[in-house]
DNA sequence: CGGTGTGTTGACTACTCTCAACATATGTGG
DNA sequence: CCACATATGTTGAGAGTAGTCAACACACCG
């Protein structure tokens, strides 16, 4: 709501390789800097956008952690994803000019505001940006396909194992540990994402601890046996 | 595999309003005709593309009915969608230049082949095409959000009711009946899509029949009480 | 006219949910 | 800074939904 009016630039942002195309010429980089109109801070618990709100911009997460969730008419809601630095949110709003989900900050966050008409304009001029936008949307489609596979065919342990592996993998790509992570979401939010009740998430964590696969201390998780997690997700077929 | 080489044109296709943007000028329409390189027939049971294949084109379905499905490493697979005339498949391939799912024809079908580099080229020139491509991808993201809600939070009856309502709604938009439909997929494929076993799908159909909500004769389904289906999907909260 | 694929139904199992109690954090106001 | 209120997390017992396994019925196809 209170965009900083200082000039921001992708060209010297250390997250550029995550949210922007690679291999740009200097001239193209100059143009790309205009994609970001401003930055916006979002306090923990606050929404970046809400279902029903007018869509104007995509948001690149600079710092912080978000969840997106959709709601059915009768009030059930479903976490559709967790997003971290370098990831883009808001793609749901393009089709109807209105957002169809909520994006909520799970910790204090800052995002780059990228007005979508400016993105469209620039991507007509900079081919690699056009391609990049297409890839980002396609990636989201493929990610959701994976979640559908998880929700449609996996059991609780498999879901949680897949979830943990996915999280550490993304964190590791951002320079964090491969084996330690701090969950920014509650058991209930994990459960919603995985199609499980919070008690089932808690029990499954406990089972992993019993089996010596992870250590859990509230939201601090240390993975002791990555292979075991992988085996749970993709059970070896016995001959 | 055997594309017809006859000139095809979107400009006089009666499905245009489903797969192409509205309100094009004559000049733009001319250009748009070049998006479709050829047509391709796909026999029932054959694949339009497969996981791992190189991505080159999007496909607009002219006639017929498809399913898309992803597979996990250990062989489980999950139907991620059913597509009918006027809908676009292949978006999953953009991000990595390779498809990540299979598209299988559930009845003899014909598709328009739209090379993606041509789409990108043209959408730099025709703004409404650019916007249209973005909307199609965003629509797919929103659709998948809905499926995640279904898979993550609904019970078997709710899932099947939502599935039937979605199908008739889309068929009705194509001029078919609001109350009668022929399923082009097996109980197992419905089950895979809905995260249920085929026996559960069958039992749930039987329950709907008992309750007088639908008539089912193999794959022929007649909806007797649409309101009841809607109530199942969105249970009324009692005060 | 069999053979195969698909669909239905029954009996039993098992996984996850529900409800509940309790434990442990987190945060706020006195 | 502590006390209390609230939010979050854990665990247990029992219930219920969907899964598994199996038998059978029906349709479609060569």
Short mmCIF file of C-alpha atoms in Angstrom, two decimals, chain B residues 79 117 137:
data_model
loop_
_atom_site.label_atom_id
_atom_site.label_comp_id
_atom_site.label_asym_id
_atom_site.label_seq_id
_atom_site.Cartn_x
_atom_site.Cartn_y
_atom_site.Cartn_z
CA UNK B 79 -4.85 -37.86 -14.91
CA UNK B 117 7.82 -20.00 -31.96
CA UNK B 137 -1.99 -20.07 -19.45
#
